[in-house]
XYZ file of C-alpha atoms in Angstrom:
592
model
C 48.778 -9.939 27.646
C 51.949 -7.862 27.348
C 53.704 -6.930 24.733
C 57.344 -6.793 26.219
C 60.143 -4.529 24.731
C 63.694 -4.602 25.337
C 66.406 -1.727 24.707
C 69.948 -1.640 24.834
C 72.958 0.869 23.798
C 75.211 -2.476 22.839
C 78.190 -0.218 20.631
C 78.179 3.394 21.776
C 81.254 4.073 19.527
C 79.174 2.536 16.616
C 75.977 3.932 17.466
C 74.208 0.826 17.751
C 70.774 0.065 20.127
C 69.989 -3.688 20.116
C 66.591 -3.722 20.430
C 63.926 -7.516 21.173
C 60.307 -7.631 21.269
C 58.739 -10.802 22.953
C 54.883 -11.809 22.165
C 52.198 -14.035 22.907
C 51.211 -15.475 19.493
C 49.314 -18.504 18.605
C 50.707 -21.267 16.299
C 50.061 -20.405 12.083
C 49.014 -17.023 12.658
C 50.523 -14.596 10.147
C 51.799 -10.984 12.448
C 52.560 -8.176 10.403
C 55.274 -6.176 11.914
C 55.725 -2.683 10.814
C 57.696 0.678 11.595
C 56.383 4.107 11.141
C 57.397 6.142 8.058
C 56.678 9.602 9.961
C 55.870 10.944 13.405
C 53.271 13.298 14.918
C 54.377 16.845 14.426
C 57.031 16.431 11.967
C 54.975 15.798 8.632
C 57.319 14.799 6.485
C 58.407 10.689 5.239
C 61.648 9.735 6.479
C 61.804 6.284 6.396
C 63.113 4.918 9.638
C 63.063 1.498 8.777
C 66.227 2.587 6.610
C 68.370 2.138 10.085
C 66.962 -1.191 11.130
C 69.680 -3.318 11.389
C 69.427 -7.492 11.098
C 65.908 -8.349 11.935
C 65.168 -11.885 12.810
C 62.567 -13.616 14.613
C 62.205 -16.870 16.046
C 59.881 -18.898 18.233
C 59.821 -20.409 21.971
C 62.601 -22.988 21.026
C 64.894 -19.988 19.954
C 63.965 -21.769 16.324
C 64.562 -19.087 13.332
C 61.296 -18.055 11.896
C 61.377 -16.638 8.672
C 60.394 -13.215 7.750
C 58.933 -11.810 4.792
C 59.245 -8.387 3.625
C 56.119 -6.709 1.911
C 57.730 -3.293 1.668
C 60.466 -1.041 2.678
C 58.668 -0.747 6.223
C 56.684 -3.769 6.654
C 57.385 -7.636 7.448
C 55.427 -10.891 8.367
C 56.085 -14.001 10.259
C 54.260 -16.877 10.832
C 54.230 -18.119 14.390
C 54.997 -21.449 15.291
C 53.662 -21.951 19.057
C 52.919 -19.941 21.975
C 56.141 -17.458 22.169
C 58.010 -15.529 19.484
C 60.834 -13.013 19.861
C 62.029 -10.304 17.175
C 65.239 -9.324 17.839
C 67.576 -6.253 15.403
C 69.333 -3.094 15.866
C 68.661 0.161 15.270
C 71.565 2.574 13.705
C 71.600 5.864 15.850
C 73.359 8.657 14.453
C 71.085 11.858 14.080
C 70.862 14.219 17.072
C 67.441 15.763 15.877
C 64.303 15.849 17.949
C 63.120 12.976 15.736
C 64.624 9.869 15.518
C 67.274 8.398 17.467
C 71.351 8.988 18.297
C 74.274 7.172 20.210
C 77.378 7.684 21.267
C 79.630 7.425 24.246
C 78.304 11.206 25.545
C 74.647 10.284 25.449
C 71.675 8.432 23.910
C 68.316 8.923 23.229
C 65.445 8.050 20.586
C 62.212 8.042 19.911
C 60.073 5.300 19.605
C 58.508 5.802 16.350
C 62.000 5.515 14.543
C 62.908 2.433 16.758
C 60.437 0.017 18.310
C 58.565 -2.450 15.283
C 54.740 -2.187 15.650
C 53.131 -5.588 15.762
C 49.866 -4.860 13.957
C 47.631 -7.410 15.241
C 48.637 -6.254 18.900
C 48.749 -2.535 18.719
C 45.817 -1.999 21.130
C 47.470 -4.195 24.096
C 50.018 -2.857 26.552
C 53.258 -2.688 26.652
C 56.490 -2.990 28.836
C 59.800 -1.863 28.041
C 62.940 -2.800 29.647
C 65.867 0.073 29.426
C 68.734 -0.960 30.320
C 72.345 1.063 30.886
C 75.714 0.761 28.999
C 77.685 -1.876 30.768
C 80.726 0.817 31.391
C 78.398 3.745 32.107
C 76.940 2.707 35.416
C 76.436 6.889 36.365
C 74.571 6.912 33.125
C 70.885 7.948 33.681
C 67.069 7.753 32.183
C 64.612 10.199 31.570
C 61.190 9.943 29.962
C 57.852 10.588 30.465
C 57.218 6.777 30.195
C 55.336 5.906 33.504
C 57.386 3.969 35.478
C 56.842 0.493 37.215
C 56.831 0.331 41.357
C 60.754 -1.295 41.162
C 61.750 1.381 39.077
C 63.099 4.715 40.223
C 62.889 8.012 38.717
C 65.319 8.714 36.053
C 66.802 5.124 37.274
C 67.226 2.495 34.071
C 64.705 -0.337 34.112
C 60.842 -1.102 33.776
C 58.437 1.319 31.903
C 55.166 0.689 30.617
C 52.745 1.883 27.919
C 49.234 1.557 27.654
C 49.153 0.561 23.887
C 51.717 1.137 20.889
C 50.825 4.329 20.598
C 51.330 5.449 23.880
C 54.725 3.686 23.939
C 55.663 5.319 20.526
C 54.533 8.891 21.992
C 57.098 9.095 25.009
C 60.668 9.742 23.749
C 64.174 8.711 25.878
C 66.934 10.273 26.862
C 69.673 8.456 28.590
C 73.090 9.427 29.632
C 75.419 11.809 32.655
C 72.644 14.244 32.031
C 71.616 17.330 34.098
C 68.039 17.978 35.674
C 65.561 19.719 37.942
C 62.242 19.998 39.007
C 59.500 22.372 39.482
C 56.196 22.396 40.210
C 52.633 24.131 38.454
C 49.024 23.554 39.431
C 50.406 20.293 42.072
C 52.133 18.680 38.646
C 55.813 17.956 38.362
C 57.797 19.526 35.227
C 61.124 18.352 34.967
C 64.065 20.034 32.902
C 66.805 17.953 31.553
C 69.612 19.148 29.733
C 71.424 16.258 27.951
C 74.975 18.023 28.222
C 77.252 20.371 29.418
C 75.610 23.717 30.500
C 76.461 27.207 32.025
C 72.898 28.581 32.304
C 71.290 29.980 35.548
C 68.699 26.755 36.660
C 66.912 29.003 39.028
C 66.036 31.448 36.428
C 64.843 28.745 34.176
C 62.843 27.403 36.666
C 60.859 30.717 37.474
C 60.405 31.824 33.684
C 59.070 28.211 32.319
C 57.077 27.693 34.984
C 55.655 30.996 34.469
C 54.374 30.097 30.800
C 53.189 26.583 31.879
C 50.971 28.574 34.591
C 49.593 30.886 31.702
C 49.160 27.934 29.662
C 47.201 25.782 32.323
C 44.800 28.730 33.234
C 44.133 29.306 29.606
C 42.683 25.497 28.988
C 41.624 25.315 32.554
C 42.904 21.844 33.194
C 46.282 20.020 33.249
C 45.596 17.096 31.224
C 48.787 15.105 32.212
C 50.381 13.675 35.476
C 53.923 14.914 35.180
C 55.720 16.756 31.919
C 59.358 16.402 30.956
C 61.479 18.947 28.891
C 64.097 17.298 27.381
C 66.878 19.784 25.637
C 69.845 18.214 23.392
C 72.254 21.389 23.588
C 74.636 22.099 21.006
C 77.538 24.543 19.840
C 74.238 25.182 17.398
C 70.878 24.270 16.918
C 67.178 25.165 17.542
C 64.178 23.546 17.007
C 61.219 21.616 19.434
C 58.557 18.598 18.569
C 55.585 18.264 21.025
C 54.385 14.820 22.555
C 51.491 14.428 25.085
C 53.586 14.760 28.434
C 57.199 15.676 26.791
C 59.109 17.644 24.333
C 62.154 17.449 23.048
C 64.018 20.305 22.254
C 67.186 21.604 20.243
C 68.967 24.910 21.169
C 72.537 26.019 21.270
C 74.250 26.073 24.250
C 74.765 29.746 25.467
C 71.290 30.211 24.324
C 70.255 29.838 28.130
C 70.107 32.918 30.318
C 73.927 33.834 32.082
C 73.657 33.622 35.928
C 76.255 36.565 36.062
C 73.635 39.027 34.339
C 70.624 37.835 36.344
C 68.603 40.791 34.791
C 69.500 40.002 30.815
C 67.092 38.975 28.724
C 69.537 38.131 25.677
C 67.548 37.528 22.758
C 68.725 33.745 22.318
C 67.153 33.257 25.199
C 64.041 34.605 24.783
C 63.776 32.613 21.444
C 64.845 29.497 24.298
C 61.418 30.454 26.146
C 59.316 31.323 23.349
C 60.274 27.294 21.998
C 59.457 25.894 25.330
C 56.029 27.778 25.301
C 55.443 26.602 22.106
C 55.746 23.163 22.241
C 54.171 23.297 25.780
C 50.871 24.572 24.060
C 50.930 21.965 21.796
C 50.319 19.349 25.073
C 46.839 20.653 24.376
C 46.759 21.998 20.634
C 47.812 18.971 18.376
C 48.473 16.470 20.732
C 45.067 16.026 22.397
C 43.103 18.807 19.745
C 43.377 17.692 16.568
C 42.131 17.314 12.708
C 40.132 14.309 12.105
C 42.269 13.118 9.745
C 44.871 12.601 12.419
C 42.415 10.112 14.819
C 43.911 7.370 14.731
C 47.270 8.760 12.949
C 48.172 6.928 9.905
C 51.913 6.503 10.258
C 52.490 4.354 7.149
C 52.414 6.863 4.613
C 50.911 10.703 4.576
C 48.326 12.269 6.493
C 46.601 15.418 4.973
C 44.554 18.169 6.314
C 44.134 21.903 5.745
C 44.030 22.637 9.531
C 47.906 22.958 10.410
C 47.261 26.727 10.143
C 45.694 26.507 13.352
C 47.984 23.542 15.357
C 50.553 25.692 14.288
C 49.578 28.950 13.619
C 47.589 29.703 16.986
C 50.571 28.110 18.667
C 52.456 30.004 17.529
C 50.277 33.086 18.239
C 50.529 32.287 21.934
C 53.937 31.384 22.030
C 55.614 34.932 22.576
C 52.109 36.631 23.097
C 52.208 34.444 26.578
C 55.954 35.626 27.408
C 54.132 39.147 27.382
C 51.216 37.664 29.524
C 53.267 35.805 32.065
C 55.398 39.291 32.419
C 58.620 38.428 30.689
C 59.173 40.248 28.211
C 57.883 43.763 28.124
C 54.708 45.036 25.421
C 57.370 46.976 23.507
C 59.442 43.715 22.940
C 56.133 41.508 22.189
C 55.294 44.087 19.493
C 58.713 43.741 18.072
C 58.431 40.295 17.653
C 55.019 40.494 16.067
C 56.657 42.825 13.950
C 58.956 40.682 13.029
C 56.590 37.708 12.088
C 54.140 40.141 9.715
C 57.578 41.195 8.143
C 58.495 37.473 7.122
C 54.891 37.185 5.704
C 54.625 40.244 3.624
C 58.262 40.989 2.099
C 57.835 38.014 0.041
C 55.250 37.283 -2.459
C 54.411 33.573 -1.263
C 51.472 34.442 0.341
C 49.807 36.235 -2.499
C 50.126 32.551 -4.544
C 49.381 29.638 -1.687
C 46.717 29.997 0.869
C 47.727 28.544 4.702
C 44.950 26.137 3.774
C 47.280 24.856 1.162
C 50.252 25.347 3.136
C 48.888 23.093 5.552
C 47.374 20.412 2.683
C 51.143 20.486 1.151
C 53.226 20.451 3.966
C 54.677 17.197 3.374
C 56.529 18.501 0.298
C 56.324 22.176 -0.012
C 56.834 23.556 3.448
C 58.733 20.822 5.049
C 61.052 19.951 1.856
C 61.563 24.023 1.060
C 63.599 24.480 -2.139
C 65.577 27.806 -2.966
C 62.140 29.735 -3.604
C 60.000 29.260 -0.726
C 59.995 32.800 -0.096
C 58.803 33.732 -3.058
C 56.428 31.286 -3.951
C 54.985 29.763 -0.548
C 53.532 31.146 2.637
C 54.393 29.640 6.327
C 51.174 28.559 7.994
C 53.319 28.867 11.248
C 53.927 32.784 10.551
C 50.775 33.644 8.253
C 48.893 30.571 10.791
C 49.800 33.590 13.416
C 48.961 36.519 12.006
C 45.312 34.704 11.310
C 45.357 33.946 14.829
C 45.812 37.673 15.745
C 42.820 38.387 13.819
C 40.975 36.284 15.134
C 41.749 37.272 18.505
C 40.734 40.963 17.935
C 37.855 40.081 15.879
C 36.165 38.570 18.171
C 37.003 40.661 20.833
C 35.927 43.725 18.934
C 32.466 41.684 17.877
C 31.787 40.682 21.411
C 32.516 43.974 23.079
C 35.440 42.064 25.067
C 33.403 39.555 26.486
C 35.164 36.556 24.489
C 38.983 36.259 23.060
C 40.298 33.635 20.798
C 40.828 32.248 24.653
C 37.446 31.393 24.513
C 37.711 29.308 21.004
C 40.993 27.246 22.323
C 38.744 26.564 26.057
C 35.957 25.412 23.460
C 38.181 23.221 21.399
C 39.221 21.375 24.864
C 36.279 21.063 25.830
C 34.429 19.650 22.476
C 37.217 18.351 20.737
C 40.533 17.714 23.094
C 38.933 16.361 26.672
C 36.912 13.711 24.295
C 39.431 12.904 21.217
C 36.767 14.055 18.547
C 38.937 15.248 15.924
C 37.816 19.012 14.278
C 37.154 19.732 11.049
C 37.780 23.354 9.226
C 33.975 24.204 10.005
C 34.395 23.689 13.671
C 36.704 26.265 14.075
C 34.145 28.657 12.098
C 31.000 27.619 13.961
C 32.583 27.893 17.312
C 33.995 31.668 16.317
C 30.624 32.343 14.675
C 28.938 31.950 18.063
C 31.440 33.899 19.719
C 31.250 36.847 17.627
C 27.708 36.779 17.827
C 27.539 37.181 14.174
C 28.210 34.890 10.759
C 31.972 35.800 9.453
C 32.359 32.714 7.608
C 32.801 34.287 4.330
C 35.689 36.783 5.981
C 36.787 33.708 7.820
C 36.907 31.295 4.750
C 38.469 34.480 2.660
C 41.688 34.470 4.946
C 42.183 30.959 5.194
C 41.233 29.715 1.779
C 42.977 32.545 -0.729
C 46.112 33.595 -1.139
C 46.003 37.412 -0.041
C 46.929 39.361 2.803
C 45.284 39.673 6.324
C 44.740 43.586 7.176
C 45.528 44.130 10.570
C 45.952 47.422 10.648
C 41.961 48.584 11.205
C 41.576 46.243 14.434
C 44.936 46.839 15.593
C 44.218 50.437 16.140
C 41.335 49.095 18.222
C 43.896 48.074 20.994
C 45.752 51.182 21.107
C 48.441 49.342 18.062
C 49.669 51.874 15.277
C 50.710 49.485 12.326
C 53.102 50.969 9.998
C 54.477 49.415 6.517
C 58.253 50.096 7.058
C 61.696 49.691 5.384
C 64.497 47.624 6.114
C 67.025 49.209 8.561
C 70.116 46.449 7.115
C 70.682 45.179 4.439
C 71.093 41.310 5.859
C 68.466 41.526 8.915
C 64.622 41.858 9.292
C 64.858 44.711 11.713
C 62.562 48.015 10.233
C 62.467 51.057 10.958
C 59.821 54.133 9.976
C 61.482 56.669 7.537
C 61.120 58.420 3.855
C 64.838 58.930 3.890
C 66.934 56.099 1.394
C 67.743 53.198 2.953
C 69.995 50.839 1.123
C 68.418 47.493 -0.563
C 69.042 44.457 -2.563
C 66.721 42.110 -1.735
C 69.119 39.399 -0.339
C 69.876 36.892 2.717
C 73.153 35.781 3.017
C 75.532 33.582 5.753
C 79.366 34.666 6.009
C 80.951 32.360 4.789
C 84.971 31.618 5.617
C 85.662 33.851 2.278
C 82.875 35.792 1.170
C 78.834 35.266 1.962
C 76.645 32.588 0.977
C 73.237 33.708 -0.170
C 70.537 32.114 1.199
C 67.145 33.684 -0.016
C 66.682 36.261 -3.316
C 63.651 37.951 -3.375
C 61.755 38.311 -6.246
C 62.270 40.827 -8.711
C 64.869 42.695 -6.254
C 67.854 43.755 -6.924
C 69.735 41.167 -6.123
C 67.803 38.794 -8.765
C 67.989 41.152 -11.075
C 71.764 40.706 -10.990
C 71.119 37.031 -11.809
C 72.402 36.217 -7.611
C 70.918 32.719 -6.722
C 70.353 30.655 -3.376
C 74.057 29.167 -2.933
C 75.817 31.697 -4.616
C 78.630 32.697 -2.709
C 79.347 36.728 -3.089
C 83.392 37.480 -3.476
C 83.737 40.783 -3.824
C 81.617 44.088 -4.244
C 83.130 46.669 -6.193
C 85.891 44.900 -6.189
C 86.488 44.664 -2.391
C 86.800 41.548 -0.566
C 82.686 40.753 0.365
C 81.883 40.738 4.290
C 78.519 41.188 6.193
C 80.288 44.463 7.576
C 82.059 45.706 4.564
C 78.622 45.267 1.950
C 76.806 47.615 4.469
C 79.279 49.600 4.797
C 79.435 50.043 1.143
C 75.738 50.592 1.190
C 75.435 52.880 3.782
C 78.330 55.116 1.646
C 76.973 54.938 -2.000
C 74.250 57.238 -2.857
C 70.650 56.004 -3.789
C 70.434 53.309 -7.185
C 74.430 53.103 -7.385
C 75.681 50.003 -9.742
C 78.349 48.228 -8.667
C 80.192 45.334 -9.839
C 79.633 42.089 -8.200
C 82.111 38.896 -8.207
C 80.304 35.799 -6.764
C 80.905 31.809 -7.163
C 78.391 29.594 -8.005
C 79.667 25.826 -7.836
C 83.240 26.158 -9.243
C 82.509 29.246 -11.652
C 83.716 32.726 -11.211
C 80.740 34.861 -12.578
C 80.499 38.799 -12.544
C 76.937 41.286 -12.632
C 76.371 44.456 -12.118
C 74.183 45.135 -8.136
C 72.458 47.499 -7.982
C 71.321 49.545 -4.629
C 68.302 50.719 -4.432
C 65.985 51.992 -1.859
C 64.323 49.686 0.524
C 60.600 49.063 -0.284
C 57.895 49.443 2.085
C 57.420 45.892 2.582
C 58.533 45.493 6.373
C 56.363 46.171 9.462
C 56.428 47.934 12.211
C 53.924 48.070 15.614
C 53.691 50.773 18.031
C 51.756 50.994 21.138
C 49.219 54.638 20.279
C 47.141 53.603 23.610
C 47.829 52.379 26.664
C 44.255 51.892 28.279
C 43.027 50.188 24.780
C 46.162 48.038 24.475
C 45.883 46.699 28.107
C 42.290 45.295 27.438
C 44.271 43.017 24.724
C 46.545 41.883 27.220
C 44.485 39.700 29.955
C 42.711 36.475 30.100
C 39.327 36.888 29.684
């Protein structure tokens, strides 16, 4: 028994999917029907029943059946005979990589925002019927939905699921969209691009499947049939969620690599690479490896665990580390970026106050609903997640005289945890690196993850041939650093220009900037009584010697206010890596 879904764009211009769902019931049985209030790798609540449009049900006889609502995502209906139909529509107007969006340039959605679960059926299979906008016959498909044997690639028509989950799992794209194929380990990837492009397909081709290659070799297995990465490109945008056999992903559209500059590795589209090696990993790490408290997932309402430092973290470890390994980028540039990520941990004092273990707990409201002092009073356990990862990695390569890598702890994770869905709980990770190292570090272990202070790095770095070096801040608006005792302008702000003046983003704490009272939103006028620009504040900087005061003319809402900035020098709170050691640093650099 089937449970048959049906999917149609019926009002492009209004963003509008009509959506049925046909059953077997039996007569006086209660079904409770139900939509997610969250999806897998996006842990936050965001109510998608809000866009349901006009739900009705009604039986064999096209009779209505009444429907009761029990909450804001949940219904019932009491069956009458043998057949009963739902039948609403779905409101599709956010181009996200979460929920769904219509218009006449494209569709796509996933199915946790869009297809009712029927409760009492969740473990049968499924069907679902796509079909094309009547006056966009050119229009095409692409998921990683299997398809049936009358149904093309990419073609609308007949997909199947093997339960709810499964159908919920495999997002859709539709629409004049373009695409290509290449092939790793015998299994099809597929690129798709839902608009207009420029970038070199070729090139795309070799680098991705480059990082899929690393990726395969590092878990040992390809645990799907085919794998789909599906990009909405934008004037701007950037951003990637993971499913089992697909990922959708957000990026801007010059972000991919210029065909006239074959050789250019622009740094937009590195960060393009590093997303789809990211979300690639995650095929393995999150969406088959995962926390206990996520078997079955509990989509109702939240799901907590302390573990997204590693789903995330050690993702996010191997995300740019692999560009490195597959030969991409060059050791220089991969130290640059790791750099980079220690610099967004330590400039801030976030991670001296929450641990990634609560990071991870609170994600739901404190990481993924950030208010205007995350930097100050949270960490990342994406970025910190990473920089554990990293010492993990050299730990137990320095404990097991480079005979095991954290390699070794991801294979062991497939093997015990992924390959038979057991879910892992924060002592599994331990054990596993315990046996390893050949030695108990559970207290160091439990230290890093469980209170807030700062993972030293510098000790094992040095190990692998890495010099690590507290830094300043070469600008005053960028996290580049440099290594120098002369002054180097500071004030302790982010900022965006703005179309008159900048718009301040982040204030750290007890800089100079919020000691002249500057807040998130404020929008800087004038310094010193010049008109405020990204160019003319350095300027400014770079001109004034060391602790000048200056004043400072800035909006916040609809007030003029004035304060005196001060510049001061930049403290040592940035990072910089340098390779010291070539032979050490290349042991770092392999699959064991």
């Amino acid at each position: 028994m089937t449970v048959q879904y049906k999917i149609s764009p019926s009002n492009l211009n209004s963003h509008l999917f009509d959506v049925s769902i046909h059953f077997q019931s039996e007569a006086d049985k209660t079904y409770t029907l139900s939509l997610p209030a969250w999806l897998p790798g996006s842990y936050m609540i965001r109510d998608f029943a809000k866009n349901l449009i006009a739900i009705n049900a009604t039986d064999e006889q096209n009779n209505r059946l009444e429907l009761h609502a029990i909450d804001k995502q949940t219904w019932q209906v009491t069956a009458k005979n043998k057949q009963t139909t739902l039948n609403y529509q779905v409101f599709a107007f956010d181009l996200s990589v979460r929920t769904a969006y219509l218009d006449n340039q494209r569709g796509f959605f996933n199915g946790s925002s869009t297809f009712l679960a029927i409760e009492e059926l969740k473990e049968q299979a499924c069907s679902l019927h796509i079909s094309s906008p009547s006056d966009h016959s050119h229009w095409r498909v692409a998921t990683g939905l299997p398809r049936s044997k009358n149904t093309a690639k990419y073609a609308f028509g007949e997909y199947y699921a093997d339960d709810y989950a499964h159908l919920i799992d495999c997002p859709v794209a539709i629409g004049d969209f373009d695409s290509f194929e290449f092939e790793v380990e015998g299994v099809i990837h597929h690129m798709v691009f839902t608009s207009k492009h420029y970038g070199d397909r070729a090139r795309i081709s070799s680098d991705v499947s480059k990082l899929c290659q690393h990726h395969i070799n590092l878990f040992g297995e390809v645990p799907f049939k085919e794998y789909w990465f599906i990009t909405h490109l934008l004037a701007d945008g950037f951003g990637g969620l993971e499913h089992k056999n697909s990922t959708i992903l957000q990026a801007s559209r010059f972000d991919l690599p210029n065909p006239n500059t074959p050789h250019e590795l622009s740094d937009d589209y590195q960060a393009f690479l590093s997303l789809c090696s990211h979300e690639y990993f995650h095929a393995w790490n999150i969406c088959r490896i995962k926390p206990k408290a996520f078997i079955p997932y509990q989509l109702d309402k939240e799901s907590y665990t302390e573990q997204l430092w590693a789903y995330e973290g050690i993702t996010s470890y191997y995300d740019d580390f692999s560009l490195f390994r597959a030969g991409i980028i060059t050791f220089e540039a991969y130290l640059a970026i790791l750099s980079k990520a220690a610099t967004r941990v330590y400039r801030g004092k976030g991670e001296l106050k929450q641990s990634v273990t609560q990071s991870s707990f609170y994600t739901w409201t404190k990481f993924y609903q950030q208010g205007p002092d995350a930097v100050n009073n949270i960490v990342s356990y994406y970025v910190k997640g990473s920089l554990i990862a990293l010492w993990l990695d050299l730990t137990i390569r320095e404990k097991s005289s480079g005979q095991y890598s954290l390699d070794h702890l991801m294979k062991e994770l497939w093997i015990h945890f992924g390959r038979p869905n057991i879910g892992t709980q924060q002592e599994d990770f331990i054990n596993i690196v315990n046996i390893l190292c050949n030695e108990d570090i559970s207290d160091d272990f439990k230290n890093l993850l469980n209170t807030a202070k700062r993972v030293e790095l510098s000790e094992l770095l040095s190990k692998v041939g890495v010099s690590f070096n507290t830094s300043k801040f070469k600008e005053l608006n960028k996290m580049e650093t440099t290594i120098t005792t002369n002054y180097v302008p500071y004030i302790g702000a982010h900022y965006k220009p703005q179309s008159i003046g900048l718009k301040v983003s982040q204030v750290i704490e007890d800089s100079p900037a919020a000691k002249a009272s500057l807040a998130v939103n404020d929008v800087i006028i004038a310094v010193d009584n010049m008109h405020a620009t990204e160019k003319s504040i350095q300027q400014l900087a770079n001109y004034l010697p060391e602790n000048s005061e200056v004043i400072c003319h800035y909006l916040r809402d609809d007030q003029l206010l004035t304060s005196t900035l001060q510049f001061t020098d930049s403290p040592l709170t940035g990072v910089t890596l340098s390779e010291t050691d070539k032979a050490l640093s290349q042991k770092w650099q392999v699959i064991i």
